[in-house]
Amino acid sequence: MAWTKERLEEVVQTRLANHRLVVVANREPYIHVRRGEEILCVRPASGVTTALDPVVRACGGVWVAHGSGDADRAVSDEQGRFRVPPDNPCYTLRRVWLSREEEEGYYYGFANSAVWPLCHAAYTRPRFESEHWEAYRRVNRKFTEAVLEEIEGESAIVFVQDYHFALLPRMLRQARPDLIVVQFWHIPWPNPEVFRVCPWKEEILDGLLGNNLLAFHTQYHCNNFMETVDRNLEARVCFERFAVTRRGQSTSIKPQPISVDPDEIANLAPPDLDRASKRFRAQMRVGNLPLLVGVDRVDYIKGIPERLRAVDRFLCRYPDWRRKFCFVQVGAPSRVHIGDYRALNEEVEKLVEEINWRHGDSTWDPIVFLHEHHGPDKLYLLYRMASACVVSSLHDGMNLVAKEFVAARADEQGVLILSEFTGAARELPDAVIVNPYALDDLADSYHKALTMPASEQRRRMKRMRRQVSDNNIYRWAGMLLSAAGQYVEPEETLVLRRGLRSPHKNGTPLLKLSVS
Ligand code: GDG
């Protein structure tokens, strides 16, 4: 049976009955910012929020996140609460306020200058600073307190997102052993050799083992995690059941690849697609040329310089393509307070300028670089206008852009060029799979995509669309939340363990659940 929004709603309502759903993620799904006199509500460019917003919409509940917008306080209540989406409120956003120093140390520091490069094999060195680590610990504690406040006296499933919160599961468990805590780690987990350089590796692993269930995109990341625990921590690691037991409590480790909501993407189609595309083409000054398209946060894991250098190589290897195509790269600025990111933005700007100077002329630039955040409607148009979408990540847990492109192509045309180092490559073998480090091959893939017969494009796209539609975001959330349901205990046990009176008004015992 297909996973839909309705089926997910049903799972949550029937199987997780009497349990509040609390999502914890660093990034908020809606940010309020000031533009002059006005307050705007914007959606961030983030894979995690893109994926989770439809899930929480379907289930209701609370989303606890860092209130990062300069107008967030102005629109929230005293506890930092705001009902979202603003045009059709169906869940509560609970904003956690962080000081500049906390944000600097926890987010830009430990999470993004230590854990992010440590987990991605992109050859950027992790920086380990004890002040960053202290801030990370403090902020994990702050988020823990916000969660506990939201669920006071209630049973809950806490669904923790990502590498910003490695310590929170253990903190939650210590305060409330009855909670069901599930975490999804959205980025790769490195092998034990790589992870062992982290000065606080034991605390991180112990924190994560506060979860009942810890999930990654791929089996390979699960294997890496199990081996990392095996080599670094005193714990019972069971490769048969894929579980780790420590301090008398067991954590299951499970792969569950994330995805997108294909219907929501299809709904972005404008009433007159041709007209909207023509207008956008005119704005970008790309005429009717075939387009290669890239959409990314500007991040060193995404392989943006590699794909631009491949444009240079492509024009050298296939000079007939001069003036006959354009490469449009959307680059949403990201984490620019970090030196490595600032340097990357400069590198990309410089490369674009150099390649355009080398191959372009007064009427044509091979590369159009749109160095700003775009609305989802604009991204949809680009996906639809593209002859090929280029995803050349050096390492990527999944990569949602690849799946968004496929979901947008209701016309069954267009080619996906996809790095073999993404989680998505394991699910989409009908893409043109590339190694982004092999520039000649990447350049050849542009030629292959631009000359691929429509019938072959259709054959590949059809299969990829089926894959994305069957394995959509509702399946991802449904499988994880159903698995979480296994930990719902009969009520009597809960009451004994918490030493509390039953929080359930009607006193009905909770069901023992299994994964569907
Ligand atoms: C992490 C993992 C994993 C991009 N530019 C704009 C914009 N975007 C949107 C895309 C897409 C999302 O941001 C990026 O998702 P990715 O999956 O490609 O990458 P990360 O942000 O690195 O996400 C990744 C993901 O978590 C989920 O688990 O797949 O591997 O690294 O949705 O469309 N959105 C808007 N304007 C932009 O300019 N609105």
Coordinates of C-alpha atoms and ligand atoms in Angstrom, one line a residue:
M1 CA 0.0 0.0 0.0
A2 CA 1.3 3.4 -0.9
W3 CA 2.4 5.9 1.8
T4 CA 0.4 9.1 1.8
K5 CA -0.1 12.0 4.1
E6 CA -3.4 10.4 5.2
R7 CA -1.8 7.0 6.0
L8 CA 0.9 8.7 8.0
E9 CA -1.8 10.6 9.9
E10 CA -3.5 7.4 10.6
V11 CA -0.3 5.7 11.9
V12 CA 0.3 8.5 14.3
Q13 CA -3.2 8.7 15.5
T14 CA -3.9 5.0 16.0
R15 CA -0.5 3.6 16.8
L16 CA 1.1 6.3 18.8
A17 CA -2.1 7.1 20.6
N18 CA -1.8 9.3 23.6
H19 CA 1.8 10.3 22.7
R20 CA 2.7 13.8 21.8
L21 CA 5.0 14.1 18.8
V22 CA 7.8 16.6 19.4
V23 CA 10.3 17.3 16.6
V24 CA 13.6 18.8 17.6
A25 CA 15.7 20.4 14.8
N26 CA 18.1 23.3 14.8
R27 CA 16.5 25.0 11.8
E28 CA 13.0 26.3 12.1
P29 CA 10.7 25.6 9.2
Y30 CA 9.4 29.2 9.1
I31 CA 11.6 32.2 9.8
H32 CA 10.3 35.7 10.4
V33 CA 12.6 38.5 9.1
R34 CA 12.4 42.2 8.8
R35 CA 12.5 43.9 5.4
G36 CA 12.3 47.6 6.2
E37 CA 8.9 48.2 7.9
E38 CA 7.6 44.8 6.9
I39 CA 7.9 41.3 8.6
L40 CA 8.3 38.5 6.1
C41 CA 7.9 34.8 6.7
V42 CA 10.5 32.8 4.7
R43 CA 11.3 29.1 4.2
P44 CA 15.0 28.2 4.7
A45 CA 17.1 26.3 2.1
S46 CA 17.6 23.2 4.1
G47 CA 17.1 19.5 3.3
V48 CA 15.9 18.7 6.9
T49 CA 13.1 21.3 7.0
T50 CA 12.0 20.6 3.4
A51 CA 11.6 17.0 4.4
L52 CA 10.0 17.4 7.8
D53 CA 7.5 20.2 7.4
P54 CA 5.0 18.0 5.5
V55 CA 5.4 15.3 8.2
V56 CA 4.6 17.6 11.1
R57 CA 1.8 19.2 9.2
A58 CA 0.3 15.7 8.8
C59 CA 0.8 14.7 12.4
G60 CA 0.4 18.0 14.4
G61 CA 2.5 18.4 17.5
V62 CA 5.4 20.7 18.3
W63 CA 8.6 21.6 16.5
V64 CA 11.3 22.9 18.8
A65 CA 14.0 24.9 16.9
H66 CA 16.4 27.8 17.3
G67 CA 14.5 31.1 16.7
S68 CA 17.0 32.6 14.3
G69 CA 15.0 35.3 12.5
D70 CA 15.4 38.9 13.5
A71 CA 11.6 39.2 13.8
D72 CA 10.9 35.8 15.4
R73 CA 10.5 37.3 18.9
A74 CA 8.1 40.0 17.6
V75 CA 5.6 37.4 16.4
S76 CA 6.0 34.7 19.0
D77 CA 4.3 34.5 22.4
E78 CA 6.2 34.7 25.8
Q79 CA 7.2 31.0 25.6
G80 CA 8.5 31.5 22.1
R81 CA 5.5 29.7 20.5
F82 CA 4.0 30.4 17.1
R83 CA 1.4 28.4 15.1
V84 CA 2.5 27.4 11.6
P85 CA 2.2 27.4 8.6
P86 CA 1.0 31.0 9.0
D87 CA -1.6 30.6 6.2
N88 CA -3.0 27.3 7.6
P89 CA -1.8 26.7 11.2
C90 CA -1.7 23.0 12.0
Y91 CA 1.3 22.7 14.5
T92 CA 3.2 24.7 17.0
L93 CA 6.7 26.0 16.5
R94 CA 8.5 26.5 19.8
R95 CA 11.4 28.8 19.4
V96 CA 14.5 28.5 21.6
W97 CA 16.4 31.7 21.9
L98 CA 20.2 31.6 21.8
S99 CA 22.8 34.3 22.5
R100 CA 25.3 35.3 19.8
E101 CA 28.0 33.4 21.7
E102 CA 25.9 30.2 22.0
E103 CA 25.1 30.3 18.3
E104 CA 28.7 31.0 17.4
G105 CA 30.0 28.1 19.6
Y106 CA 27.3 25.5 19.1
Y107 CA 26.2 26.1 15.5
Y108 CA 29.0 27.6 13.6
G109 CA 31.6 26.1 15.9
F110 CA 31.1 22.6 17.1
A111 CA 28.3 21.5 14.8
N112 CA 29.5 23.0 11.5
S113 CA 33.3 23.4 12.0
A114 CA 33.9 20.0 13.8
V115 CA 31.1 17.5 13.3
W116 CA 30.1 18.4 9.7
P117 CA 33.6 18.1 8.2
L118 CA 34.4 15.1 10.4
C119 CA 31.4 13.2 8.9
H120 CA 31.9 14.2 5.3
A121 CA 34.9 12.9 3.3
A122 CA 35.4 16.2 1.5
Y123 CA 38.9 16.9 2.8
T124 CA 38.0 19.9 4.9
R125 CA 39.7 19.6 8.2
P126 CA 37.5 19.6 11.4
R127 CA 38.3 22.2 14.0
F128 CA 38.0 21.1 17.6
E129 CA 37.8 23.9 20.1
S130 CA 36.9 23.3 23.8
E131 CA 34.8 26.6 23.9
H132 CA 32.7 25.3 21.0
W133 CA 32.2 22.0 22.7
E134 CA 31.1 23.7 25.9
A135 CA 28.6 25.8 24.0
Y136 CA 27.4 22.7 22.2
R137 CA 26.8 21.0 25.5
R138 CA 25.0 24.1 26.9
V139 CA 22.7 24.4 23.9
N140 CA 21.8 20.7 23.9
R141 CA 20.8 21.2 27.6
K142 CA 18.8 24.3 26.7
F143 CA 16.9 22.4 24.0
T144 CA 16.4 19.5 26.4
E145 CA 14.7 21.9 28.9
A146 CA 12.5 23.3 26.2
V147 CA 11.3 19.8 25.2
L148 CA 10.7 18.9 28.8
E149 CA 8.6 22.0 29.2
E150 CA 6.5 21.2 26.2
I151 CA 5.7 17.7 27.3
E152 CA 5.3 18.2 31.0
G153 CA 3.1 15.4 32.4
E154 CA 2.5 13.8 29.0
S155 CA 3.8 10.8 27.2
A156 CA 5.7 11.7 24.1
I157 CA 7.8 10.6 21.2
V158 CA 10.7 12.9 20.7
F159 CA 12.0 12.9 17.1
V160 CA 15.4 14.4 17.1
Q161 CA 17.1 15.7 13.9
D162 CA 20.7 15.6 13.1
Y163 CA 24.2 16.3 14.2
H164 CA 23.4 19.4 16.2
F165 CA 21.9 17.3 19.0
A166 CA 24.2 14.4 19.7
L167 CA 24.0 14.9 23.5
L168 CA 20.3 15.7 23.8
P169 CA 18.9 12.1 23.7
R170 CA 20.9 11.1 26.8
M171 CA 19.9 14.3 28.6
L172 CA 16.3 13.6 27.9
R173 CA 16.5 10.0 29.0
Q174 CA 18.1 11.0 32.3
A175 CA 15.3 13.4 33.0
R176 CA 12.4 11.3 31.6
P177 CA 13.3 7.6 31.2
D178 CA 9.7 6.9 30.0
L179 CA 10.1 9.0 26.8
I180 CA 10.5 7.4 23.4
V181 CA 13.5 9.1 21.7
V182 CA 14.2 8.6 18.0
Q183 CA 17.0 10.3 16.1
F184 CA 17.7 10.7 12.5
W185 CA 21.3 11.6 11.5
H186 CA 20.9 13.3 8.2
I187 CA 24.6 13.2 7.2
P188 CA 27.0 10.3 6.7
W189 CA 28.6 8.6 9.6
P190 CA 32.3 8.1 9.0
N191 CA 34.4 5.0 9.6
P192 CA 36.0 4.4 13.0
E193 CA 39.4 5.5 11.8
V194 CA 38.1 8.9 10.9
F195 CA 35.8 9.4 13.9
R196 CA 38.5 8.5 16.5
V197 CA 40.2 11.8 16.1
C198 CA 37.3 13.6 17.9
P199 CA 38.4 14.6 21.4
W200 CA 34.9 14.1 22.8
K201 CA 34.0 10.9 20.9
E202 CA 32.9 9.0 24.0
E203 CA 30.5 11.7 25.1
I204 CA 29.0 12.0 21.6
L205 CA 28.5 8.2 21.3
D206 CA 27.1 8.0 24.8
G207 CA 24.7 10.8 24.1
L208 CA 23.4 9.1 20.9
L209 CA 22.9 5.9 22.8
G210 CA 20.3 7.7 24.8
N211 CA 18.0 7.0 21.8
N212 CA 15.7 4.1 21.5
L213 CA 16.2 4.2 17.8
L214 CA 19.0 5.9 15.8
A215 CA 18.5 6.0 12.0
F216 CA 20.8 6.9 9.1
H217 CA 20.1 7.1 5.3
T218 CA 22.1 4.0 4.4
Q219 CA 23.1 0.6 5.7
Y220 CA 26.7 1.6 5.2
H221 CA 26.4 4.6 7.7
C222 CA 24.7 2.2 10.1
N223 CA 27.7 -0.2 9.8
N224 CA 30.1 2.6 10.4
F225 CA 28.3 3.7 13.5
M226 CA 28.2 0.2 15.0
E227 CA 31.9 -0.3 14.3
T228 CA 32.7 3.1 15.8
V229 CA 30.9 2.2 19.0
D230 CA 32.5 -1.2 19.1
R231 CA 36.0 0.3 19.0
N232 CA 35.5 3.3 21.2
L233 CA 33.0 2.6 24.0
E234 CA 32.1 0.0 26.6
A235 CA 28.9 -1.3 25.2
R236 CA 27.4 -4.6 23.9
V237 CA 27.3 -4.3 20.1
C238 CA 25.1 -6.9 18.4
F239 CA 25.5 -7.0 14.7
E240 CA 22.8 -9.6 14.4
R241 CA 20.0 -7.5 15.7
F242 CA 21.7 -4.2 14.8
A243 CA 21.5 -2.9 18.4
V244 CA 23.8 -1.5 21.0
T245 CA 23.2 -2.0 24.7
R246 CA 24.8 0.4 27.2
R247 CA 23.8 1.3 30.8
G248 CA 21.1 -1.4 30.6
Q249 CA 19.3 0.3 27.7
S250 CA 19.3 -0.8 24.1
T251 CA 19.4 1.4 21.0
S252 CA 18.4 0.0 17.6
I253 CA 20.3 1.2 14.6
K254 CA 18.4 1.3 11.3
P255 CA 18.7 2.6 7.7
Q256 CA 15.8 4.6 6.4
P257 CA 16.5 6.8 3.3
I258 CA 14.8 10.2 3.4
S259 CA 12.8 11.6 0.5
V260 CA 10.5 14.3 -0.7
D261 CA 6.7 14.9 -1.0
P262 CA 6.1 14.4 -4.8
D263 CA 2.6 15.8 -4.6
E264 CA 3.7 19.0 -2.9
I265 CA 6.4 19.5 -5.6
A266 CA 3.8 18.8 -8.4
N267 CA 1.6 21.5 -6.8
L268 CA 4.3 24.1 -7.4
A269 CA 3.5 24.0 -11.1
P270 CA 2.3 27.4 -12.3
P271 CA -1.0 27.5 -14.2
D272 CA 0.8 28.5 -17.4
L273 CA 4.2 26.7 -17.3
D274 CA 5.4 27.9 -20.7
R275 CA 4.8 31.5 -20.0
A276 CA 6.4 31.4 -16.6
S277 CA 9.4 29.6 -18.0
K278 CA 9.8 32.1 -20.8
R279 CA 9.7 35.0 -18.4
F280 CA 12.3 33.3 -16.2
R281 CA 14.5 32.6 -19.2
A282 CA 14.3 36.2 -20.2
Q283 CA 15.3 37.4 -16.7
M284 CA 18.3 35.1 -16.8
R285 CA 19.1 36.0 -20.4
V286 CA 19.5 32.4 -21.6
G287 CA 17.2 32.6 -24.6
N288 CA 16.0 29.2 -25.7
L289 CA 19.3 27.4 -25.0
P290 CA 19.2 23.9 -23.4
L291 CA 20.1 24.3 -19.7
L292 CA 22.2 22.3 -17.3
V293 CA 21.0 23.2 -13.8
G294 CA 22.5 23.0 -10.3
V295 CA 20.7 23.9 -7.1
D296 CA 22.5 23.9 -3.8
R297 CA 23.4 25.7 -0.6
V298 CA 27.0 26.8 -1.3
D299 CA 28.7 24.1 0.7
Y300 CA 32.1 22.4 0.1
I301 CA 30.5 19.0 0.1
K302 CA 28.3 19.8 -2.9
G303 CA 31.1 19.8 -5.5
I304 CA 30.2 23.1 -7.0
P305 CA 33.8 24.1 -8.2
E306 CA 34.1 20.6 -9.7
R307 CA 30.9 20.9 -11.8
L308 CA 32.0 24.4 -12.9
R309 CA 35.5 23.2 -13.9
A310 CA 33.7 20.4 -15.8
V311 CA 32.0 23.2 -17.9
D312 CA 35.4 24.4 -18.8
R313 CA 36.6 20.9 -19.7
F314 CA 33.3 20.2 -21.6
L315 CA 33.9 23.3 -23.8
C316 CA 37.5 22.3 -24.5
R317 CA 36.5 18.7 -25.3
Y318 CA 33.3 19.6 -27.3
P319 CA 33.9 23.1 -28.7
D320 CA 30.8 22.7 -31.0
W321 CA 28.7 23.3 -27.8
R322 CA 29.9 26.9 -27.6
R323 CA 26.9 29.3 -27.5
K324 CA 24.6 26.3 -27.6
F325 CA 23.8 25.7 -23.9
C326 CA 24.0 27.4 -20.5
F327 CA 24.8 26.1 -17.1
V328 CA 22.5 27.8 -14.5
Q329 CA 23.8 27.4 -10.9
V330 CA 21.6 28.5 -8.0
G331 CA 23.9 29.0 -5.0
A332 CA 22.0 29.8 -1.8
P333 CA 24.6 31.4 0.6
S334 CA 25.0 29.2 3.7
R335 CA 27.1 29.4 7.0
V336 CA 29.1 32.4 5.6
H337 CA 30.4 33.2 9.1
I338 CA 32.7 30.2 8.8
G339 CA 36.0 30.9 7.0
D340 CA 35.9 27.8 4.8
Y341 CA 32.4 28.8 3.5
R342 CA 33.5 32.4 2.8
A343 CA 36.5 31.1 0.9
L344 CA 34.2 28.7 -1.1
N345 CA 31.8 31.5 -2.1
E346 CA 34.8 33.6 -3.3
E347 CA 36.2 30.6 -5.2
V348 CA 32.9 29.9 -7.0
E349 CA 32.5 33.6 -7.9
K350 CA 36.0 33.7 -9.3
L351 CA 35.6 30.4 -11.2
V352 CA 32.4 31.6 -12.9
E353 CA 34.1 34.9 -13.9
E354 CA 37.2 33.0 -15.3
I355 CA 35.3 30.4 -17.2
N356 CA 32.8 33.0 -18.7
W357 CA 35.8 35.1 -19.7
R358 CA 37.6 32.2 -21.3
H359 CA 34.7 30.8 -23.3
G360 CA 32.0 33.5 -23.4
D361 CA 31.5 36.6 -25.6
S362 CA 29.4 39.7 -25.6
T363 CA 26.3 37.7 -26.4
W364 CA 26.8 34.5 -24.4
D365 CA 28.0 33.4 -21.0
P366 CA 28.3 29.6 -20.5
I367 CA 27.6 30.0 -16.7
V368 CA 24.8 32.0 -15.0
F369 CA 25.4 32.0 -11.3
L370 CA 22.4 33.0 -9.2
H371 CA 24.1 33.6 -5.9
E372 CA 21.0 34.0 -3.7
H373 CA 18.2 32.2 -2.0
H374 CA 15.3 31.4 -4.4
G375 CA 11.6 30.6 -3.7
P376 CA 10.4 27.0 -4.2
D377 CA 8.3 28.2 -7.2
K378 CA 11.5 29.4 -9.0
L379 CA 13.4 26.2 -8.2
Y380 CA 10.5 24.2 -9.7
L381 CA 10.7 26.2 -12.9
L382 CA 14.4 25.6 -13.1
Y383 CA 13.9 21.9 -12.7
R384 CA 11.3 21.9 -15.4
M385 CA 13.4 24.0 -17.8
A386 CA 16.5 21.8 -17.3
S387 CA 17.8 19.4 -19.9
A388 CA 19.8 18.0 -17.1
C389 CA 20.1 18.6 -13.3
V390 CA 23.7 18.2 -12.1
V391 CA 24.3 16.9 -8.5
S392 CA 28.1 16.5 -8.1
S393 CA 28.4 16.2 -4.3
L394 CA 31.8 15.0 -3.1
H395 CA 29.9 13.3 -0.2
D396 CA 26.2 13.7 0.7
G397 CA 24.0 11.7 3.1
M398 CA 21.2 11.7 0.6
N399 CA 20.7 14.8 -1.5
L400 CA 17.1 15.9 -1.9
V401 CA 17.7 18.1 -5.0
A402 CA 18.1 14.9 -7.0
K403 CA 14.7 13.7 -5.8
E404 CA 13.0 17.1 -6.2
F405 CA 14.2 17.2 -9.8
V406 CA 12.7 13.8 -10.6
A407 CA 9.5 14.6 -8.8
A408 CA 9.1 17.8 -10.8
R409 CA 9.5 16.1 -14.2
A410 CA 5.9 15.1 -14.8
D411 CA 6.8 15.3 -18.6
E412 CA 9.2 12.4 -18.1
Q413 CA 12.0 14.3 -19.7
G414 CA 15.3 15.6 -18.4
V415 CA 18.4 13.8 -17.3
L416 CA 19.7 13.5 -13.7
I417 CA 23.5 13.6 -13.5
L418 CA 24.3 12.2 -10.0
S419 CA 27.4 11.8 -8.0
E420 CA 28.1 8.2 -6.9
F421 CA 29.0 9.6 -3.4
T422 CA 25.4 10.6 -2.6
G423 CA 22.9 8.4 -0.7
A424 CA 20.5 9.1 -3.6
A425 CA 22.8 7.3 -6.0
R426 CA 21.9 4.0 -4.3
E427 CA 18.2 4.5 -5.0
L428 CA 18.4 6.1 -8.5
P429 CA 20.6 3.9 -10.7
D430 CA 18.8 5.3 -13.8
A431 CA 20.6 8.6 -13.3
V432 CA 23.8 9.1 -15.2
I433 CA 26.1 8.2 -12.3
V434 CA 29.4 10.2 -12.1
N435 CA 32.5 10.5 -10.0
P436 CA 32.8 14.3 -9.5
Y437 CA 36.6 14.1 -9.0
A438 CA 36.9 12.7 -12.6
L439 CA 36.6 15.9 -14.5
D440 CA 36.8 14.4 -18.0
D441 CA 34.0 12.0 -17.1
L442 CA 31.9 14.7 -15.6
A443 CA 32.4 16.8 -18.8
D444 CA 31.4 13.8 -20.9
S445 CA 28.3 13.3 -18.8
Y446 CA 27.2 16.8 -19.9
H447 CA 27.5 15.8 -23.5
K448 CA 25.7 12.5 -22.9
A449 CA 22.8 14.3 -21.2
L450 CA 22.5 17.0 -23.8
T451 CA 22.4 14.4 -26.6
M452 CA 20.3 11.7 -24.9
P453 CA 17.4 10.7 -27.1
A454 CA 13.9 11.6 -25.7
S455 CA 13.0 7.9 -25.6
E456 CA 15.9 7.0 -23.3
Q457 CA 15.2 10.0 -21.1
R458 CA 11.6 8.8 -20.7
R459 CA 12.7 5.3 -19.9
R460 CA 15.1 6.4 -17.2
M461 CA 12.8 9.1 -15.8
K462 CA 9.8 6.9 -15.5
R463 CA 11.7 4.4 -13.3
M464 CA 13.2 7.2 -11.2
R465 CA 9.8 8.8 -10.7
R466 CA 8.3 5.5 -9.6
Q467 CA 11.1 5.0 -7.1
V468 CA 10.6 8.5 -5.6
S469 CA 6.9 8.3 -5.6
D470 CA 6.9 4.8 -3.8
N471 CA 9.6 5.8 -1.4
N472 CA 8.3 9.3 -0.5
I473 CA 8.7 11.3 2.7
Y474 CA 5.6 9.8 4.2
R475 CA 7.1 6.4 4.0
W476 CA 10.3 7.6 5.6
A477 CA 8.4 9.2 8.5
G478 CA 5.9 6.4 8.7
M479 CA 8.5 3.7 8.9
L480 CA 10.4 5.5 11.6
L481 CA 7.4 6.4 13.7
S482 CA 6.0 2.9 13.3
A483 CA 9.3 1.6 14.5
A484 CA 9.1 4.1 17.4
G485 CA 5.7 2.5 18.2
Q486 CA 7.5 -0.6 19.3
Y487 CA 8.7 1.2 22.4
V488 CA 5.2 2.2 23.5
E489 CA 4.9 0.3 26.7
P490 CA 1.7 -0.9 28.4
E491 CA 0.5 1.8 30.7
E492 CA 1.0 0.0 34.0
T493 CA 4.8 -0.3 33.3
L494 CA 5.0 3.3 32.4
V495 CA 3.3 4.4 35.6
L496 CA 5.6 2.1 37.7
R497 CA 8.7 3.4 35.9
R498 CA 7.8 7.1 36.3
G499 CA 6.4 6.8 39.7
L500 CA 3.6 9.0 38.6
R501 CA -0.1 8.8 38.2
S502 CA -1.2 7.9 34.7
P503 CA -1.0 10.9 32.4
H504 CA -3.7 9.4 30.2
K505 CA -7.1 10.8 31.0
N506 CA -9.1 7.8 29.8
G507 CA -6.7 5.3 31.4
T508 CA -6.8 2.9 28.3
P509 CA -3.6 0.8 28.0
L510 CA -1.4 1.7 25.1
L511 CA -0.9 -0.8 22.4
K512 CA 2.3 -2.8 21.8
L513 CA 3.2 -1.9 18.3
S514 CA 5.3 -3.4 15.5
V515 CA 6.9 -2.0 12.3
S516 CA 4.6 -2.2 9.3
Ligands
GDG1 C1 21.1 17.5 4.6 C2 22.1 16.5 4.1 C3 20.2 15.2 3.1 C4 18.5 24.8 -2.0 N1 18.7 26.1 -2.4 C5 17.5 26.7 -2.2 C6 16.7 25.8 -1.6 N2 17.3 24.6 -1.5 C7 16.7 23.4 -0.9 C8 16.7 22.3 -2.0 C9 16.6 21.1 -1.0 C10 17.4 21.6 0.2 O1 17.5 23.0 0.1 C11 18.8 21.0 0.2 O2 18.7 19.6 0.5 P1 19.9 18.6 0.3 O3 19.4 17.3 0.6 O4 20.4 18.7 -1.1 O5 21.1 19.1 1.2 P2 21.4 19.6 2.7 O6 20.8 20.9 3.0 O7 22.9 19.5 2.8 O8 20.7 18.5 3.7 C12 21.6 15.8 2.8 C13 19.3 16.2 3.8 O9 19.9 16.8 4.9 C14 18.0 15.6 4.2 O10 18.3 14.5 5.1 O11 19.6 14.9 1.9 O12 22.4 14.8 2.4 O13 23.4 17.1 3.8 O14 15.3 20.9 -0.6 O15 15.6 22.5 -2.8 N3 15.4 26.0 -1.2 C15 14.9 27.3 -1.4 N4 15.7 28.3 -2.0 C16 17.0 28.0 -2.4 O16 17.7 28.9 -2.9 N5 13.7 27.6 -1.1

